Coordinates of C-alpha atoms in Angstrom, one line a residue:
X1 CA 0.0 0.0 0.0
X2 CA 5.1 1.1 2.0
X3 CA 2.2 0.7 -0.8
X4 CA 8.4 -1.0 -1.4
X5 CA 5.4 -1.0 -0.9
X6 CA 6.4 1.3 0.0
X7 CA 1.8 1.5 0.6
X8 CA 3.2 -1.1 -2.7
X9 CA 3.0 -1.4 -3.9
X10 CA 3.1 -0.2 -1.8
X11 CA 0.2 1.3 -0.8
X12 CA 0.5 2.8 2.8
X13 CA -2.0 1.0 5.1
X14 CA -3.4 1.8 8.5
X15 CA -1.4 0.5 11.4
X16 CA -3.2 -0.2 14.6
X17 CA -2.2 -1.8 17.8
X18 CA -4.4 -3.8 20.2
X19 CA -3.3 -4.9 23.7
X20 CA -4.5 -7.9 25.6
X21 CA -6.2 -8.1 29.0
X22 CA -8.6 -5.3 28.1
X23 CA -12.3 -5.3 27.3
X24 CA -13.2 -5.8 23.7
X25 CA -13.4 -2.6 21.7
X26 CA -16.5 -2.3 19.6
X27 CA -17.4 0.1 16.9
X28 CA -19.4 2.1 19.4
X29 CA -16.6 2.2 21.8
X30 CA -14.3 3.6 19.1
X31 CA -16.8 6.1 17.9
X32 CA -17.5 7.4 21.4
X33 CA -13.8 7.5 22.5
X34 CA -12.0 10.9 22.4
X35 CA -10.6 11.9 19.1
X36 CA -6.8 11.6 18.7
X37 CA -6.6 15.3 18.2
X38 CA -8.4 16.3 21.4
X39 CA -5.4 16.0 23.7
X40 CA -7.6 14.3 26.3
X41 CA -5.0 11.7 27.4
X42 CA -4.5 11.6 31.2
X43 CA -1.0 11.3 32.3
X44 CA -0.2 8.6 35.0
X45 CA 3.3 8.9 36.3
X46 CA 3.4 5.3 37.2
X47 CA 3.0 4.3 33.6
X48 CA 5.5 4.3 30.8
X49 CA 5.4 7.1 28.2
X50 CA 5.0 6.1 24.6
X51 CA 4.5 8.2 21.5
X52 CA 2.4 6.7 18.7
X53 CA 2.7 8.3 15.2
X54 CA -0.1 7.9 12.7
X55 CA -2.3 9.7 10.2
X56 CA -5.8 11.2 10.8
X57 CA -7.2 8.8 8.1
X58 CA -6.5 6.0 10.6
X59 CA -8.5 7.6 13.4
X60 CA -10.4 4.5 14.4
X61 CA -7.3 2.4 14.7
X62 CA -5.5 5.2 16.6
X63 CA -8.3 5.3 19.1
X64 CA -8.0 1.6 19.7
X65 CA -4.3 2.0 20.1
X66 CA -4.6 4.7 22.6
X67 CA -7.2 2.9 24.7
X68 CA -5.5 -0.4 24.7
X69 CA -2.1 0.9 25.5
X70 CA -3.4 3.1 28.3
X71 CA -5.0 0.0 29.9
X72 CA -1.7 -1.9 29.7
X73 CA 0.7 0.3 31.5
X74 CA 1.4 3.1 29.1
X75 CA 0.8 6.8 28.9
X76 CA 0.1 7.4 25.2
X77 CA 0.9 10.5 23.3
X78 CA -0.6 10.5 19.9
X79 CA 1.3 12.3 17.1
X80 CA -1.4 12.5 14.4
X81 CA -0.5 13.9 11.0
X82 CA -3.0 15.0 8.3
X83 CA -1.4 13.2 5.4
X84 CA 1.3 10.8 4.3
X85 CA 3.9 13.5 3.5
X86 CA 3.7 15.0 6.9
X87 CA 3.6 11.6 8.5
X88 CA 6.7 10.6 6.6
X89 CA 8.4 13.9 7.7
X90 CA 7.7 13.1 11.4
X91 CA 8.9 9.5 10.9
X92 CA 12.1 10.6 9.2
X93 CA 12.7 13.1 12.0
X94 CA 12.4 10.3 14.6
X95 CA 9.5 11.9 16.4
X96 CA 7.8 8.7 17.5
X97 CA 8.3 5.5 19.6
X98 CA 6.0 3.4 17.4
X99 CA 4.4 4.2 14.1
X100 CA 1.3 2.8 12.5
X101 CA 2.6 1.3 9.3
X102 CA 1.5 -1.0 6.5
X103 CA 2.8 -2.9 3.6
X104 CA 1.3 -4.5 0.5
X105 CA 3.3 -7.1 -1.4
X106 CA 2.4 -5.9 -4.9
X107 CA 4.6 -8.5 -6.6
X108 CA 3.1 -11.6 -5.1
X109 CA 6.4 -13.1 -3.9
X110 CA 7.7 -13.5 -0.3
X111 CA 11.1 -11.9 -0.9
X112 CA 9.4 -8.6 -1.7
X113 CA 7.5 -8.8 1.6
X114 CA 10.7 -8.7 3.6
X115 CA 13.8 -7.4 1.7
X116 CA 13.1 -3.7 1.5
X117 CA 11.6 -3.5 5.0
X118 CA 13.9 -5.6 7.2
X119 CA 17.2 -6.2 5.5
X120 CA 20.1 -4.0 6.5
X121 CA 20.3 -1.2 3.9
X122 CA 16.9 -2.0 2.5
X123 CA 15.1 0.8 0.8
X124 CA 12.7 1.2 3.7
X125 CA 14.6 -0.6 6.4
X126 CA 15.5 1.0 9.7
X127 CA 16.9 -2.3 11.0
X128 CA 20.3 -3.9 11.0
X129 CA 20.5 -7.5 12.1
X130 CA 22.9 -10.0 10.6
X131 CA 20.8 -13.0 11.5
X132 CA 17.7 -11.5 9.8
X133 CA 19.8 -10.6 6.7
X134 CA 21.1 -14.1 6.4
X135 CA 17.6 -15.7 6.6
X136 CA 16.3 -13.3 3.9
X137 CA 19.1 -14.3 1.6
X138 CA 18.8 -18.0 2.4
X139 CA 15.0 -18.0 1.6
X140 CA 15.5 -16.0 -1.6
X141 CA 17.6 -18.9 -3.1
X142 CA 15.1 -21.6 -2.1
X143 CA 12.1 -23.2 -3.8
X144 CA 8.6 -22.7 -2.2
X145 CA 8.9 -26.2 -0.7
X146 CA 12.1 -25.2 1.0
X147 CA 11.6 -21.6 2.0
X148 CA 8.6 -22.1 4.4
X149 CA 10.9 -23.4 7.2
X150 CA 13.4 -20.6 6.6
X151 CA 10.7 -17.9 6.7
X152 CA 9.4 -19.5 9.9
X153 CA 12.8 -18.9 11.4
X154 CA 12.7 -15.4 10.0
X155 CA 9.4 -14.6 11.7
X156 CA 10.5 -16.1 14.9
X157 CA 13.5 -13.8 15.1
X158 CA 11.7 -10.8 13.8
X159 CA 8.6 -10.9 15.9
X160 CA 9.0 -13.2 18.9
X161 CA 12.8 -13.1 19.7
X162 CA 13.4 -9.4 19.0
X163 CA 10.0 -7.8 18.7
X164 CA 11.2 -5.5 15.9
X165 CA 7.6 -5.2 14.8
X166 CA 4.2 -6.0 16.3
X167 CA 1.8 -7.4 13.8
X168 CA -1.9 -6.4 13.8
X169 CA -3.8 -7.9 10.9
X170 CA -3.9 -8.6 7.2
X171 CA -6.7 -7.1 5.1
X172 CA -9.1 -7.6 2.2
X173 CA -8.5 -5.7 -1.0
X174 CA -11.6 -3.9 -2.1
X175 CA -13.0 -1.5 -4.5
X176 CA -16.5 -0.1 -5.2
X177 CA -17.7 0.9 -8.6
X178 CA -20.7 2.7 -10.1
X179 CA -22.1 -0.2 -12.2
X180 CA -24.5 2.2 -14.0
X181 CA -21.5 4.0 -15.5
X182 CA -18.7 1.4 -15.6
X183 CA -18.9 -2.0 -17.2
X184 CA -18.2 -4.3 -14.2
X185 CA -16.6 -6.9 -16.4
X186 CA -13.9 -4.4 -17.3
X187 CA -12.9 -3.7 -13.7
X188 CA -10.3 -6.2 -12.4
X189 CA -9.5 -6.7 -8.8
X190 CA -6.1 -8.4 -8.5
X191 CA -4.4 -9.8 -5.4
X192 CA -1.2 -7.9 -6.0
X193 CA -1.0 -5.8 -9.1
X194 CA -2.6 -2.4 -9.4
X195 CA -5.8 -1.8 -11.3
X196 CA -5.1 -2.0 -15.1
X197 CA -6.6 1.2 -16.5
X198 CA -6.4 0.1 -20.1
X199 CA -9.1 -2.5 -19.6
X200 CA -11.6 -0.2 -18.0
X201 CA -14.7 0.7 -20.1
X202 CA -18.0 2.5 -19.9
X203 CA -21.3 0.6 -20.3
X204 CA -22.0 3.1 -23.0
X205 CA -19.0 2.8 -25.3
X206 CA -19.9 6.0 -27.1
X207 CA -18.6 7.8 -24.0
X208 CA -15.0 6.6 -24.5
X209 CA -13.8 9.6 -26.4
X210 CA -15.9 12.4 -24.9
X211 CA -16.3 11.5 -21.2
X212 CA -13.5 11.1 -18.6
X213 CA -13.4 8.2 -16.2
X214 CA -13.0 9.6 -12.7
X215 CA -11.0 7.7 -10.1
X216 CA -9.8 8.8 -6.7
X217 CA -6.6 9.0 -4.6
X218 CA -5.9 10.4 -1.1
X219 CA -2.4 11.7 -1.9
X220 CA -2.0 14.8 -4.1
X221 CA 1.7 15.0 -3.5
X222 CA 3.4 12.5 -5.9
X223 CA 6.7 11.1 -4.8
X224 CA 8.1 10.8 -8.3
X225 CA 6.9 9.9 -11.8
X226 CA 10.3 8.2 -12.4
X227 CA 9.3 4.6 -11.6
X228 CA 12.5 3.8 -9.7
X229 CA 12.3 6.8 -7.4
X230 CA 9.0 6.0 -5.6
X231 CA 7.2 3.0 -4.2
X232 CA 4.3 4.2 -2.1
X233 CA 0.6 4.8 -2.4
X234 CA 0.9 8.1 -4.1
X235 CA 2.4 6.7 -7.3
X236 CA 2.2 2.9 -7.4
X237 CA -1.0 2.7 -9.4
X238 CA 0.0 5.7 -11.5
X239 CA 3.4 4.5 -12.5
X240 CA 2.0 1.0 -13.1
X241 CA -0.2 2.5 -15.8
X242 CA 2.3 4.9 -17.2
X243 CA 5.2 2.4 -17.9
X244 CA 5.0 -1.0 -19.5
X245 CA 7.0 -3.9 -17.9
X246 CA 8.6 -7.0 -19.3
X247 CA 6.0 -9.2 -17.5
X248 CA 2.8 -8.7 -15.5
X249 CA 1.0 -10.6 -12.8
X250 CA -2.4 -12.3 -13.2
X251 CA -5.1 -11.6 -10.7
X252 CA -3.9 -14.5 -8.6
X253 CA -0.2 -13.6 -8.7
X254 CA 1.1 -15.8 -11.5
X255 CA 3.7 -14.2 -13.8
X256 CA 2.5 -13.7 -17.3
X257 CA 3.5 -12.0 -20.5
X258 CA 0.0 -11.0 -21.3
X259 CA -0.4 -7.2 -21.6
X260 CA 3.4 -6.7 -21.1
X261 CA 6.2 -5.6 -23.4
X262 CA 7.2 -9.3 -23.9
X263 CA 5.2 -11.6 -26.2
X264 CA 6.6 -14.6 -24.3
X265 CA 9.3 -15.2 -21.7
X266 CA 11.3 -18.3 -20.7
X267 CA 13.6 -19.4 -17.8
X268 CA 16.7 -21.2 -19.0
X269 CA 18.0 -24.3 -17.3
X270 CA 19.8 -23.3 -14.1
X271 CA 17.4 -20.5 -13.2
X272 CA 19.9 -17.7 -13.8
X273 CA 19.1 -16.7 -17.4
X274 CA 15.7 -15.2 -18.4
X275 CA 14.7 -14.5 -22.0
X276 CA 12.0 -12.1 -23.2
X277 CA 10.9 -11.7 -26.8
X278 CA 9.6 -8.1 -27.3
X279 CA 6.5 -6.8 -29.1
X280 CA 6.9 -4.0 -31.7
X281 CA 3.6 -2.2 -31.3
X282 CA 4.4 0.3 -28.5
X283 CA 5.7 3.8 -28.9
X284 CA 6.5 6.3 -26.2
X285 CA 3.9 8.9 -25.5
X286 CA 4.6 12.6 -24.7
X287 CA 2.5 15.6 -23.8
X288 CA 2.2 18.6 -26.2
X289 CA -0.2 21.4 -25.4
X290 CA -1.5 19.3 -22.5
X291 CA -2.6 16.5 -24.8
X292 CA -1.0 13.0 -25.4
X293 CA 1.0 12.6 -28.6
X294 CA 2.9 9.8 -30.2
X295 CA 6.6 10.5 -30.1
X296 CA 7.3 8.1 -32.9
X297 CA 9.9 6.4 -30.8
X298 CA 9.5 2.7 -30.4
X299 CA 9.9 1.0 -27.0
X300 CA 12.7 -1.4 -27.5
X301 CA 15.6 -3.5 -26.1
X302 CA 17.9 -0.5 -25.6
X303 CA 15.2 1.1 -23.3
X304 CA 14.8 -2.2 -21.4
X305 CA 18.5 -2.6 -20.8
X306 CA 18.8 1.1 -19.8
X307 CA 15.8 0.8 -17.4
X308 CA 17.0 -2.4 -15.7
X309 CA 20.6 -1.1 -15.4
X310 CA 19.4 2.0 -13.6
X311 CA 16.9 0.1 -11.5
X312 CA 19.6 -2.1 -10.0
X313 CA 22.1 0.7 -9.5
X314 CA 21.7 2.5 -6.2
X315 CA 23.6 5.5 -7.6
X316 CA 21.8 5.9 -10.9
X317 CA 19.6 8.6 -9.3
X318 CA 19.5 10.5 -6.1
X319 CA 17.2 9.0 -3.4
X320 CA 16.8 5.7 -5.3
X321 CA 13.8 4.0 -3.6
X322 CA 13.7 0.6 -5.2
X323 CA 17.2 -0.6 -6.0
X324 CA 17.1 -3.5 -3.5
X325 CA 14.2 -5.0 -5.5
X326 CA 16.5 -5.4 -8.4
X327 CA 19.9 -6.1 -6.8
X328 CA 19.8 -9.7 -8.1
X329 CA 20.0 -8.5 -11.7
X330 CA 23.6 -9.1 -12.9
X331 CA 23.2 -8.0 -16.5
X332 CA 20.7 -7.3 -19.3
X333 CA 21.7 -7.7 -22.9
X334 CA 20.3 -8.1 -26.4
X335 CA 20.5 -11.5 -28.0
X336 CA 21.2 -11.5 -31.7
X337 CA 22.1 -15.1 -32.4
X338 CA 19.1 -17.3 -33.1
X339 CA 21.2 -20.4 -32.8
X340 CA 22.0 -19.6 -29.2
X341 CA 18.3 -19.8 -28.3
X342 CA 18.1 -23.2 -30.0
X343 CA 21.0 -24.5 -27.9
X344 CA 19.5 -23.6 -24.5
X345 CA 16.8 -25.7 -22.7
X346 CA 14.0 -24.3 -20.7
X347 CA 14.3 -25.0 -16.9
X348 CA 12.8 -28.4 -16.1
X349 CA 12.0 -29.2 -19.7
X350 CA 13.4 -30.5 -22.9
X351 CA 11.9 -27.6 -24.8
X352 CA 14.4 -25.1 -26.3
X353 CA 14.2 -21.4 -25.3
X354 CA 13.6 -20.6 -28.9
X355 CA 10.5 -22.8 -29.1
X356 CA 9.2 -21.4 -25.8
X357 CA 9.5 -17.9 -27.1
X358 CA 7.8 -18.8 -30.3
X359 CA 4.7 -20.3 -28.7
X360 CA 1.5 -18.7 -30.0
X361 CA 3.3 -16.2 -32.3
X362 CA 1.9 -15.5 -35.7
X363 CA 5.4 -15.6 -37.2
X364 CA 8.3 -17.8 -36.0
X365 CA 11.7 -16.2 -35.2
X366 CA 13.5 -15.7 -38.6
X367 CA 16.1 -13.3 -37.3
X368 CA 17.0 -11.2 -34.2
X369 CA 17.9 -7.5 -34.5
X370 CA 19.8 -5.2 -32.1
X371 CA 18.2 -2.0 -33.6
X372 CA 14.7 -1.6 -32.3
X373 CA 13.6 0.3 -35.5
X374 CA 14.4 -2.8 -37.5
X375 CA 12.1 -5.1 -35.5
X376 CA 9.1 -6.4 -37.5
X377 CA 7.2 -9.1 -35.7
X378 CA 5.0 -9.8 -38.7
X379 CA 8.1 -10.6 -40.8
X380 CA 9.7 -12.7 -38.0
X381 CA 12.2 -10.1 -37.0
X382 CA 12.3 -9.8 -33.3
X383 CA 14.2 -8.3 -30.4
X384 CA 15.1 -10.7 -27.5
X385 CA 16.5 -9.5 -24.2
X386 CA 18.4 -11.8 -21.8
X387 CA 18.5 -11.0 -18.1
X388 CA 21.1 -12.8 -16.0
X389 CA 20.8 -12.9 -12.2
X390 CA 23.7 -13.0 -9.7
X391 CA 22.5 -16.4 -8.5
X392 CA 19.5 -18.7 -9.3
X393 CA 16.6 -16.5 -8.4
X394 CA 13.2 -17.2 -10.0
X395 CA 11.5 -14.6 -7.9
X396 CA 13.3 -12.0 -10.1
X397 CA 10.3 -12.3 -12.5
X398 CA 7.9 -11.0 -9.8
X399 CA 10.2 -8.0 -9.3
X400 CA 10.2 -7.4 -13.1
X401 CA 6.4 -7.1 -12.8
X402 CA 6.7 -4.3 -10.3
X403 CA 6.1 -0.7 -11.2
X404 CA 9.7 0.1 -10.5
X405 CA 10.7 -2.1 -13.4
X406 CA 8.7 0.1 -15.8
X407 CA 10.5 0.8 -19.1
X408 CA 11.6 4.4 -19.5
X409 CA 13.0 6.1 -22.6
X410 CA 16.8 5.9 -22.6
X411 CA 17.0 9.0 -24.9
X412 CA 14.6 11.1 -22.9
X413 CA 15.8 10.3 -19.4
X414 CA 19.4 10.9 -20.4
X415 CA 18.4 14.2 -21.9
X416 CA 16.7 15.3 -18.7
X417 CA 19.0 13.9 -16.1
X418 CA 22.2 15.8 -17.0
X419 CA 23.1 16.6 -13.4
X420 CA 25.9 14.9 -11.4
X421 CA 24.1 12.4 -9.1
X422 CA 26.8 12.8 -6.4
X423 CA 26.3 16.6 -6.4
X424 CA 22.6 16.7 -6.9
X425 CA 21.0 19.9 -5.6
X426 CA 17.2 19.7 -5.2
X427 CA 17.1 23.5 -5.2
X428 CA 18.3 23.8 -8.8
X429 CA 18.5 20.3 -10.4
X430 CA 15.2 19.0 -11.9
X431 CA 15.2 15.3 -12.4
X432 CA 13.1 13.3 -14.8
X433 CA 9.7 12.6 -13.1
X434 CA 9.7 15.6 -10.7
X435 CA 6.1 16.2 -10.0
X436 CA 6.6 20.0 -10.3
X437 CA 7.1 19.5 -14.0
X438 CA 3.4 18.4 -14.3
X439 CA 1.9 20.7 -11.6
X440 CA -0.1 23.7 -12.7
X441 CA 1.1 26.9 -11.1
X442 CA 4.6 25.6 -10.4
X443 CA 7.3 24.9 -13.0
X444 CA 5.0 23.1 -15.4
X445 CA 7.1 21.7 -18.2
X446 CA 6.0 18.2 -18.9
X447 CA 8.9 16.2 -20.0
X448 CA 7.4 12.7 -19.5
X449 CA 7.9 10.0 -22.0
X450 CA 5.8 7.0 -21.0
X451 CA 5.7 3.5 -22.4
X452 CA 2.4 2.4 -20.8
X453 CA -1.2 2.9 -21.7
X454 CA -1.6 6.3 -20.1
X455 CA 0.4 9.5 -19.5
X456 CA -0.1 12.2 -16.9
X457 CA -0.8 15.5 -18.6
X458 CA -1.0 17.8 -15.6
X459 CA -2.1 18.0 -12.0
X460 CA -3.2 20.5 -9.3
X461 CA -4.3 20.1 -5.7
X462 CA -7.7 19.0 -6.9
X463 CA -7.1 16.4 -9.6
X464 CA -4.6 14.8 -12.0
X465 CA -5.5 14.4 -15.7
X466 CA -4.3 11.4 -17.8
X467 CA -4.7 10.7 -21.5
X468 CA -4.3 7.4 -23.3
X469 CA -1.1 6.7 -25.2
X470 CA -2.2 6.9 -28.8
X471 CA 0.5 4.4 -29.9
X472 CA 0.0 1.7 -27.2
X473 CA -0.7 -1.8 -28.7
X474 CA -3.1 -0.2 -31.2
X475 CA -5.6 -2.7 -32.5
X476 CA -4.9 -5.3 -29.9
X477 CA -7.0 -6.4 -26.9
X478 CA -4.7 -4.4 -24.6
X479 CA -5.1 -1.0 -26.3
X480 CA -6.6 1.5 -23.8
X481 CA -10.3 2.1 -24.3
X482 CA -11.1 5.3 -22.5
X483 CA -9.4 8.4 -23.8
X484 CA -9.2 10.4 -20.5
X485 CA -8.9 9.5 -16.9
X486 CA -9.2 11.9 -14.0
X487 CA -7.9 11.1 -10.5
X488 CA -9.5 13.3 -7.9
X489 CA -7.6 13.9 -4.7
X490 CA -10.0 13.3 -1.8
X491 CA -8.4 12.6 1.6
X492 CA -11.4 11.8 3.7
X493 CA -13.0 8.3 3.4
X494 CA -16.5 9.6 4.1
X495 CA -16.2 12.3 1.4
X496 CA -14.8 9.7 -1.1
X497 CA -17.8 7.4 -0.5
X498 CA -20.2 10.4 -0.8
X499 CA -18.5 11.3 -4.1
X500 CA -19.0 7.8 -5.4
X501 CA -22.6 7.7 -4.4
X502 CA -23.3 11.1 -6.0
X503 CA -21.6 10.1 -9.3
X504 CA -18.7 12.6 -8.9
X505 CA -16.3 9.7 -9.1
X506 CA -16.9 6.3 -10.7
X507 CA -14.6 4.0 -8.7
X508 CA -13.4 4.0 -5.1
X509 CA -10.2 2.0 -4.7
X510 CA -9.5 0.5 -1.2
X511 CA -12.9 1.0 0.5
X512 CA -12.7 0.6 4.3
X513 CA -14.4 -2.5 5.7
X514 CA -16.5 -0.2 7.8
X515 CA -18.2 1.1 4.7
X516 CA -19.0 -2.2 3.0
X517 CA -22.6 -2.2 4.2
X518 CA -23.2 1.2 2.8
X519 CA -21.9 0.2 -0.6
X520 CA -24.0 -3.0 -0.6
X521 CA -27.1 -1.0 0.3
X522 CA -26.7 1.3 -2.8
X523 CA -28.4 -0.3 -5.8
X524 CA -26.1 1.5 -8.3
X525 CA -22.9 0.4 -6.6
X526 CA -21.0 -2.9 -6.8
X527 CA -18.5 -4.0 -4.2
X528 CA -15.5 -6.2 -5.1
X529 CA -13.3 -7.9 -2.5
X530 CA -10.7 -10.6 -2.1
X531 CA -8.0 -11.4 0.5
X532 CA -5.0 -9.1 -0.2
X533 CA -1.3 -9.1 0.5
X534 CA -1.7 -6.1 2.8
X535 CA -0.5 -6.3 6.4
X536 CA -0.7 -3.7 9.1
X537 CA 1.9 -3.7 11.8
X538 CA 3.5 -1.6 14.5
X539 CA 7.0 -0.4 13.6
X540 CA 9.3 0.5 16.5
X541 CA 11.8 3.4 16.3
X542 CA 15.4 2.2 16.2
X543 CA 17.2 5.4 17.2
X544 CA 17.3 7.7 20.2
X545 CA 14.3 6.2 21.9
X546 CA 13.9 3.7 24.7
X547 CA 12.2 1.2 22.4
X548 CA 15.3 1.2 20.2
X549 CA 17.4 -0.2 23.1
X550 CA 14.9 -2.3 25.1
X551 CA 13.6 -5.5 23.7
X552 CA 11.6 -5.9 27.0
X553 CA 9.8 -2.7 26.3
X554 CA 9.0 -3.8 22.7
X555 CA 7.8 -7.2 23.9
X556 CA 5.5 -5.5 26.5
X557 CA 3.8 -4.0 23.5
X558 CA 3.9 -7.1 21.4
X559 CA 2.2 -9.4 24.0
X560 CA -0.4 -6.8 24.6
X561 CA -1.8 -7.1 21.1
X562 CA -5.1 -8.8 20.7
X563 CA -5.8 -9.1 17.0
X564 CA -9.3 -10.4 17.6
X565 CA -10.3 -6.8 18.6
X566 CA -9.5 -5.6 15.1
X567 CA -11.2 -8.5 13.5
X568 CA -14.3 -7.8 15.5
X569 CA -14.3 -4.1 14.9
X570 CA -14.0 -4.6 11.1
X571 CA -16.8 -7.1 11.0
X572 CA -14.6 -10.2 10.4
X573 CA -13.0 -8.6 7.4
X574 CA -9.5 -8.5 8.9
X575 CA -7.3 -11.6 9.4
X576 CA -4.6 -12.7 11.8
X577 CA -1.0 -12.0 10.8
X578 CA 2.5 -12.5 12.1
X579 CA 4.5 -10.4 9.6
X580 CA 4.3 -9.0 6.1
X581 CA 4.8 -12.6 4.9
X582 CA 1.5 -13.8 6.4
X583 CA -0.8 -13.5 3.3
X584 CA 1.8 -15.3 1.1
X585 CA 3.6 -17.9 3.3
X586 CA 1.8 -19.8 6.2
X587 CA 4.6 -20.5 8.7
X588 CA 2.2 -21.8 11.3
X589 CA 3.2 -19.2 13.9
X590 CA 0.6 -17.3 15.9
X591 CA 0.7 -14.3 18.2
X592 CA -1.5 -14.7 21.2
X593 CA -2.3 -11.9 23.6
X594 CA -0.8 -12.5 27.0
X595 CA -1.4 -9.8 29.6
X596 CA 0.9 -11.5 32.1
X597 CA 3.8 -11.6 29.7
X598 CA 3.2 -7.9 28.8
X599 CA 3.3 -7.0 32.5
X600 CA 6.4 -9.1 33.0
X601 CA 8.3 -7.4 30.2
X602 CA 7.2 -4.0 31.2
X603 CA 8.3 -4.5 34.7
X604 CA 11.7 -5.8 33.5
X605 CA 12.1 -2.6 31.4
X606 CA 11.3 -0.5 34.5
X607 CA 13.8 -2.4 36.6
X608 CA 16.5 -1.8 34.0
X609 CA 16.2 2.0 34.1

């Protein structure tokens, strides 16, 4: 939903904490309890002070956090921020003991659920533990049959031995749509991947060119429109639809070439070499006079190699947010020898890589070309890209389906990013994808070149306007249907639902479980749900706070958590979790609320002071 995730993903999710030994918190209890912003907390000097950081959008969870912690030996100070950017600023400044955090594994594989968050040096990690690092690397090289035991050891050390996090729950993925306007069959809900905009369609197809489809987001500040520089809820769905990738995920998290830049892909014997045969019917889109235009530049192998090289290189851009996702990529290169493909077998098969790449193609491979302008799929002239990993690592395909692996224009990005990365000055250097270049009233100078089905034309504090790429898989089933998409920025959940019901927006992504009954009761609306890869958890500060030094203090919080309270409050639409792995790998571990243990660890912390 953090979400590297990244909130996701990463879509940023609500984080809430529940403590054991307390009465069950109901919806009415939460509604009647003091607002986090009232400052009504009563200080008890015999209790331990703790500061909880969160966002106002998570008010219900924050109320539960405050009440449960207060009843389990803590004086709670709530640090409530209005939006994600201010929340992140407080988090970066260290102004918290624990923060309500969340993560959505938008690639469908377990390595993504842990690497960025908990590995030393990870894009979003504030931890450093050699044992944790070793287990992450061990599991990454294992098959699904092998890695369950390793991930169980990982969760044991992460949660129970060290209490680096305190898990709360996993969630449903949900969206509500106006079925009088949108064709429900065109609206996909996938376990991991973001909503594919190119498949959306009106019931009345005559509206495609004249009416805008209106979506919604809570975050008007966009981290970056360069896909490698952001991995959070403000841009995940946007960049997923702005940049095509080598592969996609199906709705149930299987890797597929459908709707991607590759017509087919194959894993070679040994699980270290991966081959992709590219389609020739995508050009980059640009914006001219605030409308989308065809640049005439084809998306090709040189752009793929450039994009993957910069994705894996931490120093390719300042503030690279996603490099650990791609650190297993050793190299990417163009294949020009057809015979080489005939001499390589597919992993676990007697089939050649060439035969695997040719499956279902109208024309077999007659020749391979290095120049993308010379590719002609209809005549059997193709481009093939080979990606080699540092070690056998099949999960690399899941990462290549992530928005951070979106294909950018080599020519355009090099033309924009002329600054010295080591000397980057945000006050004067304007990098590719800077949101100011698409923001009205700022330095609007849209320099985007996008390879996906849509391109962002401009934004303001109210909405962002996208137009379809006029040269994206034209004539195929994957060509975008609706010409214009608007994303309205509405921070408040109640206001968003009201906008959906009034027809101001047509689809509400990530509806709160507390609103399901309202949606179901509206005859023009349709609710879609499925179990997601989203997990909410409590993240402890690791610097300059008592929780950073005291495992006893962290465990006092851990064993106070009663996940049943959240499940009850959300009407059974939340599920138990141990870590961000829980929706993907069942390790058999379970966190049980234990008030006696919580008191024991809290007393041990007090005695150590």
